[in-house]
PDB file of C-alpha atoms in Angstrom:
ATOM      1  CA  MET A   1     -33.055-134.166  89.740  1.00 46.00           C
ATOM      2  CA  ASP A   2     -36.310-132.190  89.712  1.00 54.00           C
ATOM      3  CA  SER A   3     -34.324-128.951  89.942  1.00 53.00           C
ATOM      4  CA  ASP A   4     -32.059-130.046  87.082  1.00 50.00           C
ATOM      5  CA  ALA A   5     -35.049-131.026  84.959  1.00 52.00           C
ATOM      6  CA  THR A   6     -36.730-127.687  85.606  1.00 63.00           C
ATOM      7  CA  SER A   7     -33.549-125.850  84.652  1.00 64.00           C
ATOM      8  CA  LEU A   8     -33.276-127.834  81.424  1.00 65.00           C
ATOM      9  CA  ASP A   9     -36.934-127.172  80.595  1.00 80.00           C
ATOM     10  CA  ARG A  10     -36.443-123.430  81.174  1.00 82.00           C
ATOM     11  CA  SER A  11     -33.322-123.389  79.013  1.00 85.00           C
ATOM     12  CA  ALA A  12     -35.126-125.238  76.210  1.00 90.00           C
ATOM     13  CA  LEU A  13     -38.022-122.769  76.379  1.00 93.00           C
ATOM     14  CA  VAL A  14     -35.626-119.813  76.114  1.00 94.00           C
ATOM     15  CA  ASP A  15     -33.891-121.407  73.117  1.00 93.00           C
ATOM     16  CA  GLU A  16     -37.242-122.078  71.409  1.00 94.00           C
ATOM     17  CA  THR A  17     -38.367-118.520  72.132  1.00 95.00           C
ATOM     18  CA  ALA A  18     -35.153-117.060  70.735  1.00 93.00           C
ATOM     19  CA  SER A  19     -35.562-119.217  67.612  1.00 91.00           C
ATOM     20  CA  ALA A  20     -39.151-118.036  67.142  1.00 93.00           C
ATOM     21  CA  ILE A  21     -38.192-114.371  67.452  1.00 93.00           C
ATOM     22  CA  ARG A  22     -35.151-114.873  65.211  1.00 89.00           C
ATOM     23  CA  ALA A  23     -37.343-116.466  62.539  1.00 88.00           C
ATOM     24  CA  ARG A  24     -39.657-113.437  62.553  1.00 90.00           C
ATOM     25  CA  ILE A  25     -36.705-111.080  62.218  1.00 88.00           C
ATOM     26  CA  MET A  26     -35.055-113.117  59.462  1.00 84.00           C
ATOM     27  CA  SER A  27     -38.290-113.272  57.458  1.00 79.00           C
ATOM     28  CA  GLY A  28     -38.846-109.527  57.779  1.00 80.00           C
ATOM     29  CA  GLU A  29     -42.042-109.934  59.808  1.00 88.00           C
ATOM     30  CA  ILE A  30     -40.190-107.896  62.432  1.00 89.00           C
ATOM     31  CA  PRO A  31     -38.241-105.372  60.305  1.00 86.00           C
ATOM     32  CA  ILE A  32     -34.828-103.850  60.940  1.00 85.00           C
ATOM     33  CA  GLY A  33     -35.027-100.966  63.387  1.00 85.00           C
ATOM     34  CA  ALA A  34     -38.286-102.221  64.917  1.00 91.00           C
ATOM     35  CA  GLN A  35     -38.802-102.247  68.681  1.00 93.00           C
ATOM     36  CA  LEU A  36     -39.184-105.602  70.397  1.00 94.00           C
ATOM     37  CA  ARG A  37     -41.766-105.106  73.138  1.00 93.00           C
ATOM     38  CA  GLN A  38     -41.716-107.893  75.690  1.00 94.00           C
ATOM     39  CA  ALA A  39     -45.439-107.721  76.460  1.00 94.00           C
ATOM     40  CA  GLU A  40     -46.404-108.004  72.773  1.00 94.00           C
ATOM     41  CA  LEU A  41     -44.010-110.874  72.113  1.00 95.00           C
ATOM     42  CA  ALA A  42     -45.209-112.712  75.226  1.00 95.00           C
ATOM     43  CA  ALA A  43     -48.826-112.382  74.091  1.00 95.00           C
ATOM     44  CA  GLN A  44     -48.022-113.479  70.537  1.00 94.00           C
ATOM     45  CA  LEU A  45     -46.037-116.514  71.651  1.00 94.00           C
ATOM     46  CA  GLY A  46     -48.330-117.388  74.551  1.00 94.00           C
ATOM     47  CA  ILE A  47     -45.645-117.375  77.230  1.00 94.00           C
ATOM     48  CA  SER A  48     -44.576-115.193  80.152  1.00 94.00           C
ATOM     49  CA  ARG A  49     -42.189-112.271  79.889  1.00 93.00           C
ATOM     50  CA  THR A  50     -39.346-114.091  81.664  1.00 94.00           C
ATOM     51  CA  PRO A  51     -38.326-116.383  78.764  1.00 94.00           C
ATOM     52  CA  ILE A  52     -38.881-113.455  76.380  1.00 96.00           C
ATOM     53  CA  ARG A  53     -36.435-111.339  78.359  1.00 94.00           C
ATOM     54  CA  GLU A  54     -33.838-114.128  78.426  1.00 95.00           C
ATOM     55  CA  ALA A  55     -34.341-114.864  74.723  1.00 95.00           C
ATOM     56  CA  LEU A  56     -33.759-111.192  73.887  1.00 95.00           C
ATOM     57  CA  ARG A  57     -30.506-111.295  75.855  1.00 94.00           C
ATOM     58  CA  GLN A  58     -29.485-114.322  73.801  1.00 93.00           C
ATOM     59  CA  LEU A  59     -30.280-112.527  70.545  1.00 92.00           C
ATOM     60  CA  GLN A  60     -28.420-109.442  71.728  1.00 91.00           C
ATOM     61  CA  ALA A  61     -25.340-111.544  72.466  1.00 90.00           C
ATOM     62  CA  GLY A  62     -25.589-112.917  68.922  1.00 83.00           C
ATOM     63  CA  GLY A  63     -25.680-109.404  67.456  1.00 84.00           C
ATOM     64  CA  LEU A  64     -29.138-109.614  65.893  1.00 87.00           C
ATOM     65  CA  ILE A  65     -30.683-107.052  68.235  1.00 91.00           C
ATOM     66  CA  GLU A  66     -29.402-104.191  70.384  1.00 91.00           C
ATOM     67  CA  VAL A  67     -30.660-102.223  73.371  1.00 89.00           C
ATOM     68  CA  LEU A  68     -30.915 -98.469  72.847  1.00 89.00           C
ATOM     69  CA  PRO A  69     -31.561 -95.712  75.413  1.00 89.00           C
ATOM     70  CA  ARG A  70     -35.268 -94.789  75.659  1.00 85.00           C
ATOM     71  CA  ARG A  71     -36.208 -97.426  73.065  1.00 88.00           C
ATOM     72  CA  GLY A  72     -35.210-100.728  74.614  1.00 90.00           C
ATOM     73  CA  ALA A  73     -34.558-103.764  72.429  1.00 92.00           C
ATOM     74  CA  VAL A  74     -34.644-103.152  68.660  1.00 93.00           C
ATOM     75  CA  VAL A  75     -33.659-105.180  65.602  1.00 91.00           C
ATOM     76  CA  ARG A  76     -30.123-104.012  64.907  1.00 87.00           C
ATOM     77  CA  VAL A  77     -29.357-102.295  61.613  1.00 85.00           C
ATOM     78  CA  PRO A  78     -26.080-103.806  60.363  1.00 87.00           C
ATOM     79  CA  SER A  79     -23.450-101.329  59.265  1.00 90.00           C
ATOM     80  CA  PRO A  80     -22.198-101.604  55.668  1.00 93.00           C
ATOM     81  CA  TRP A  81     -18.672-102.449  56.815  1.00 94.00           C
ATOM     82  CA  GLU A  82     -20.013-105.373  58.855  1.00 93.00           C
ATOM     83  CA  VAL A  83     -21.770-106.714  55.775  1.00 94.00           C
ATOM     84  CA  ARG A  84     -18.638-106.386  53.641  1.00 97.00           C
ATOM     85  CA  GLU A  85     -16.466-108.120  56.241  1.00 97.00           C
ATOM     86  CA  ALA A  86     -18.945-110.962  56.695  1.00 96.00           C
ATOM     87  CA  TYR A  87     -19.368-111.501  52.973  1.00 97.00           C
ATOM     88  CA  GLU A  88     -15.600-111.471  52.433  1.00 98.00           C
ATOM     89  CA  VAL A  89     -15.395-114.447  54.786  1.00 98.00           C
ATOM     90  CA  ARG A  90     -18.519-116.057  53.335  1.00 98.00           C
ATOM     91  CA  ALA A  91     -17.107-115.730  49.806  1.00 98.00           C
ATOM     92  CA  GLU A  92     -14.010-117.757  50.721  1.00 98.00           C
ATOM     93  CA  LEU A  93     -16.073-120.418  52.501  1.00 98.00           C
ATOM     94  CA  GLU A  94     -18.646-120.749  49.721  1.00 98.00           C
ATOM     95  CA  GLY A  95     -15.822-120.846  47.194  1.00 98.00           C
ATOM     96  CA  LEU A  96     -14.320-123.768  49.105  1.00 98.00           C
ATOM     97  CA  ALA A  97     -17.711-125.487  49.221  1.00 98.00           C
ATOM     98  CA  CYS A  98     -18.082-125.085  45.455  1.00 98.00           C
ATOM     99  CA  GLU A  99     -14.583-126.435  44.851  1.00 98.00           C
ATOM    100  CA  ARG A 100     -15.352-129.488  46.989  1.00 98.00           C
ATOM    101  CA  ALA A 101     -18.704-129.961  45.252  1.00 98.00           C
ATOM    102  CA  VAL A 102     -16.926-130.619  41.933  1.00 98.00           C
ATOM    103  CA  ARG A 103     -15.868-134.032  43.251  1.00 96.00           C
ATOM    104  CA  ARG A 104     -19.425-134.995  44.159  1.00 96.00           C
ATOM    105  CA  VAL A 105     -21.596-133.384  41.506  1.00 97.00           C
ATOM    106  CA  THR A 106     -23.923-135.632  39.475  1.00 97.00           C
ATOM    107  CA  ARG A 107     -26.226-135.067  36.509  1.00 97.00           C
ATOM    108  CA  THR A 108     -29.191-135.181  38.884  1.00 97.00           C
ATOM    109  CA  LEU A 109     -27.722-132.477  41.105  1.00 97.00           C
ATOM    110  CA  LEU A 110     -26.809-130.343  38.084  1.00 98.00           C
ATOM    111  CA  ALA A 111     -30.403-130.644  36.912  1.00 98.00           C
ATOM    112  CA  GLU A 112     -31.642-129.497  40.318  1.00 98.00           C
ATOM    113  CA  LEU A 113     -29.299-126.494  40.251  1.00 98.00           C
ATOM    114  CA  ARG A 114     -30.582-125.588  36.790  1.00 98.00           C
ATOM    115  CA  GLY A 115     -34.126-125.979  38.097  1.00 97.00           C
ATOM    116  CA  THR A 116     -33.511-123.292  40.715  1.00 97.00           C
ATOM    117  CA  ASN A 117     -32.174-121.014  37.979  1.00 97.00           C
ATOM    118  CA  ASP A 118     -35.301-121.676  35.923  1.00 97.00           C
ATOM    119  CA  VAL A 119     -37.398-120.388  38.819  1.00 94.00           C
ATOM    120  CA  LEU A 120     -35.272-117.230  39.022  1.00 92.00           C
ATOM    121  CA  ARG A 121     -35.561-116.749  35.266  1.00 92.00           C
ATOM    122  CA  ALA A 122     -39.330-117.176  35.333  1.00 90.00           C
ATOM    123  CA  ASN A 123     -39.668-114.532  38.046  1.00 73.00           C
ATOM    124  CA  GLU A 124     -37.586-111.744  36.540  1.00 60.00           C
ATOM    125  CA  ARG A 125     -40.325-109.275  37.522  1.00 55.00           C
ATOM    126  CA  PRO A 126     -41.020-110.142  41.183  1.00 50.00           C
ATOM    127  CA  PRO A 127     -44.185-108.874  42.897  1.00 48.00           C
ATOM    128  CA  ALA A 128     -44.316-106.071  45.429  1.00 49.00           C
ATOM    129  CA  PRO A 129     -42.725-106.742  48.832  1.00 50.00           C
ATOM    130  CA  PRO A 130     -44.838-109.202  50.859  1.00 48.00           C
ATOM    131  CA  GLY A 131     -46.453-108.047  54.074  1.00 49.00           C
ATOM    132  CA  PRO A 132     -45.812-109.508  57.515  1.00 49.00           C
ATOM    133  CA  GLY A 133     -46.580-113.189  57.716  1.00 52.00           C
ATOM    134  CA  ALA A 134     -46.676-113.646  53.932  1.00 54.00           C
ATOM    135  CA  PRO A 135     -45.098-116.821  52.525  1.00 60.00           C
ATOM    136  CA  VAL A 136     -41.511-116.716  51.301  1.00 69.00           C
ATOM    137  CA  SER A 137     -41.345-115.993  47.566  1.00 79.00           C
ATOM    138  CA  PRO A 138     -40.416-118.760  45.083  1.00 87.00           C
ATOM    139  CA  THR A 139     -37.362-116.748  44.009  1.00 88.00           C
ATOM    140  CA  THR A 140     -36.044-116.539  47.568  1.00 87.00           C
ATOM    141  CA  ILE A 141     -36.562-120.271  48.056  1.00 90.00           C
ATOM    142  CA  ALA A 142     -34.860-121.036  44.725  1.00 93.00           C
ATOM    143  CA  ASN A 143     -31.926-118.714  45.402  1.00 93.00           C
ATOM    144  CA  ASP A 144     -31.363-120.196  48.863  1.00 92.00           C
ATOM    145  CA  ARG A 145     -31.711-123.742  47.548  1.00 96.00           C
ATOM    146  CA  PHE A 146     -29.052-123.117  44.902  1.00 97.00           C
ATOM    147  CA  HIS A 147     -26.527-122.315  47.611  1.00 97.00           C
ATOM    148  CA  THR A 148     -27.574-124.930  50.165  1.00 97.00           C
ATOM    149  CA  LEU A 149     -27.481-127.654  47.508  1.00 98.00           C
ATOM    150  CA  ILE A 150     -23.844-126.814  46.805  1.00 98.00           C
ATOM    151  CA  HIS A 151     -23.106-126.796  50.541  1.00 98.00           C
ATOM    152  CA  GLU A 152     -24.626-130.284  50.776  1.00 97.00           C
ATOM    153  CA  MET A 153     -22.579-131.478  47.812  1.00 97.00           C
ATOM    154  CA  ALA A 154     -19.412-130.218  49.511  1.00 98.00           C
ATOM    155  CA  GLY A 155     -19.851-132.930  52.142  1.00 97.00           C
ATOM    156  CA  ASN A 156     -18.513-130.913  55.086  1.00 98.00           C
ATOM    157  CA  GLU A 157     -21.096-130.144  57.773  1.00 97.00           C
ATOM    158  CA  ARG A 158     -18.811-127.830  59.730  1.00 98.00           C
ATOM    159  CA  LEU A 159     -18.246-125.763  56.592  1.00 98.00           C
ATOM    160  CA  ALA A 160     -21.995-125.619  55.864  1.00 97.00           C
ATOM    161  CA  ARG A 161     -22.761-124.684  59.481  1.00 96.00           C
ATOM    162  CA  THR A 162     -20.210-121.858  59.459  1.00 97.00           C
ATOM    163  CA  ILE A 163     -21.698-120.423  56.263  1.00 97.00           C
ATOM    164  CA  ARG A 164     -25.157-120.732  57.815  1.00 93.00           C
ATOM    165  CA  ASP A 165     -24.009-118.833  60.906  1.00 90.00           C
ATOM    166  CA  ILE A 166     -22.779-115.942  58.757  1.00 91.00           C
ATOM    167  CA  ASN A 167     -26.039-115.861  56.801  1.00 88.00           C
ATOM    168  CA  GLU A 168     -28.081-115.764  59.999  1.00 82.00           C
ATOM    169  CA  ALA A 169     -26.296-112.610  61.130  1.00 83.00           C
ATOM    170  CA  PHE A 170     -28.438-110.589  58.704  1.00 84.00           C
ATOM    171  CA  PRO A 171     -32.204-110.652  58.041  1.00 82.00           C
ATOM    172  CA  ARG A 172     -32.720-112.856  54.987  1.00 75.00           C
ATOM    173  CA  ASN A 173     -35.625-110.841  53.640  1.00 77.00           C
ATOM    174  CA  VAL A 174     -33.276-107.917  53.002  1.00 83.00           C
ATOM    175  CA  SER A 175     -31.284-109.997  50.509  1.00 81.00           C
ATOM    176  CA  ALA A 176     -34.554-110.676  48.684  1.00 80.00           C
ATOM    177  CA  LEU A 177     -35.397-106.963  48.700  1.00 80.00           C
ATOM    178  CA  VAL A 178     -31.980-106.150  47.212  1.00 84.00           C
ATOM    179  CA  LEU A 179     -32.704-108.434  44.261  1.00 80.00           C
ATOM    180  CA  GLN A 180     -36.226-107.102  43.967  1.00 78.00           C
ATOM    181  CA  ASP A 181     -35.102-103.475  43.908  1.00 75.00           C
ATOM    182  CA  ASP A 182     -32.608-103.864  41.046  1.00 82.00           C
ATOM    183  CA  PRO A 183     -33.461-105.606  37.735  1.00 88.00           C
ATOM    184  CA  ARG A 184     -29.820-105.476  36.626  1.00 91.00           C
ATOM    185  CA  HIS A 185     -28.682-107.145  39.848  1.00 90.00           C
ATOM    186  CA  ARG A 186     -31.295-109.893  39.314  1.00 91.00           C
ATOM    187  CA  ALA A 187     -29.953-110.516  35.808  1.00 93.00           C
ATOM    188  CA  ASP A 188     -26.354-110.541  37.053  1.00 95.00           C
ATOM    189  CA  ASN A 189     -27.284-112.917  39.883  1.00 95.00           C
ATOM    190  CA  LEU A 190     -28.812-115.387  37.432  1.00 96.00           C
ATOM    191  CA  ALA A 191     -25.855-115.142  35.028  1.00 97.00           C
ATOM    192  CA  GLU A 192     -23.440-115.791  37.908  1.00 98.00           C
ATOM    193  CA  HIS A 193     -25.449-118.853  38.959  1.00 98.00           C
ATOM    194  CA  GLU A 194     -25.294-120.183  35.411  1.00 98.00           C
ATOM    195  CA  ARG A 195     -21.507-119.735  35.258  1.00 98.00           C
ATOM    196  CA  ILE A 196     -21.180-121.626  38.539  1.00 98.00           C
ATOM    197  CA  VAL A 197     -23.238-124.507  37.146  1.00 98.00           C
ATOM    198  CA  ALA A 198     -21.127-124.534  33.977  1.00 98.00           C
ATOM    199  CA  ALA A 199     -17.911-124.733  36.031  1.00 98.00           C
ATOM    200  CA  LEU A 200     -19.329-127.596  38.104  1.00 98.00           C
ATOM    201  CA  GLU A 201     -20.405-129.454  34.973  1.00 98.00           C
ATOM    202  CA  ALA A 202     -16.927-128.980  33.475  1.00 98.00           C
ATOM    203  CA  GLU A 203     -15.472-130.345  36.739  1.00 97.00           C
ATOM    204  CA  ASP A 204     -13.162-127.331  36.907  1.00 98.00           C
ATOM    205  CA  ALA A 205     -12.591-126.943  40.636  1.00 98.00           C
ATOM    206  CA  LYS A 206     -10.530-123.742  40.455  1.00 98.00           C
ATOM    207  CA  LEU A 207     -13.021-122.036  38.162  1.00 98.00           C
ATOM    208  CA  ALA A 208     -15.972-123.170  40.292  1.00 98.00           C
ATOM    209  CA  ARG A 209     -14.317-121.735  43.382  1.00 98.00           C
ATOM    210  CA  ARG A 210     -13.553-118.423  41.653  1.00 98.00           C
ATOM    211  CA  GLU A 211     -17.037-118.052  40.174  1.00 98.00           C
ATOM    212  CA  MET A 212     -18.709-118.677  43.538  1.00 98.00           C
ATOM    213  CA  ARG A 213     -16.320-116.376  45.379  1.00 98.00           C
ATOM    214  CA  ASP A 214     -16.940-113.545  42.921  1.00 98.00           C
ATOM    215  CA  HIS A 215     -20.690-114.162  43.082  1.00 98.00           C
ATOM    216  CA  VAL A 216     -20.835-113.896  46.879  1.00 98.00           C
ATOM    217  CA  LEU A 217     -18.612-110.806  46.939  1.00 98.00           C
ATOM    218  CA  ALA A 218     -20.901-109.123  44.401  1.00 96.00           C
ATOM    219  CA  ALA A 219     -23.960-110.018  46.477  1.00 95.00           C
ATOM    220  CA  GLY A 220     -22.301-108.658  49.604  1.00 95.00           C
ATOM    221  CA  GLU A 221     -21.475-105.377  47.919  1.00 96.00           C
ATOM    222  CA  GLN A 222     -25.062-104.975  46.749  1.00 93.00           C
ATOM    223  CA  LEU A 223     -26.317-105.713  50.263  1.00 92.00           C
ATOM    224  CA  ALA A 224     -23.850-103.252  51.836  1.00 94.00           C
ATOM    225  CA  ARG A 225     -24.976-100.522  49.445  1.00 91.00           C
ATOM    226  CA  TRP A 226     -28.620-101.266  50.278  1.00 88.00           C
ATOM    227  CA  TYR A 227     -27.866-100.716  53.965  1.00 88.00           C
ATOM    228  CA  GLU A 228     -25.913 -97.554  53.140  1.00 88.00           C
ATOM    229  CA  ARG A 229     -28.958 -96.123  51.359  1.00 82.00           C
ATOM    230  CA  ARG A 230     -31.387 -97.058  54.100  1.00 73.00           C
ATOM    231  CA  THR A 231     -29.464 -96.720  57.360  1.00 66.00           C
ATOM    232  CA  ALA A 232     -30.181 -92.988  57.567  1.00 58.00           C
ATOM    233  CA  THR A 233     -33.921 -93.569  57.061  1.00 53.00           C
ATOM    234  CA  VAL A 234     -34.304 -96.032  59.950  1.00 49.00           C
ATOM    235  CA  PHE A 235     -35.249 -94.260  63.176  1.00 44.00           C
ATOM    236  CA  ARG A 236     -32.791 -95.256  65.862  1.00 46.00           C
ATOM    237  CA  GLY A 237     -33.822 -92.930  68.683  1.00 42.00           C
TER     238      GLY A 237
END
């Protein structure tokens, strides 16, 4: 029993460590292309190198990091085709979620969706990119909340979890940078959100599905192009 308990404790520590490192990558605190030095991570997290090493293996298996010759573990730079493939799948799933949400939408939920759009509208000129450890911007929170609220309305946890898994394959801060870099894309993003809300309010399930699908595909294309422009500038050894 003691051996089993120790094994479970070790496994839980590795999972917690992997989650902590993943959170830093997803927020941009550890940027794409950056090296993941075991000694530094161990010191930052206050643990030994052993769970760090096992956590990195876990993240490598999930595709978030890779091991390169002479550089060791680094945050993997997704290829544009990977982004397009993932967002093609995500678009169909989010479209389904939006279609299902039509049956459960209420005036209160519509008001909350519009509230997230108000935040995006009020921050049409976002500040410079935040440094490591800075809080997540209001626009990023609002944009994410718009989508997660619709996932919640859909009433299918497996569907929401699958969408979440796709999202977690790519650092979330990059999506924020894509919006920040392009004023026209920000305006298009807001207009697409507003059309989705209008379709939900009209209780038009087919239109809601189409508007969400098109919105996610457009976002994926913008993200893929961002990676295309920057892949060559990231040192990969």
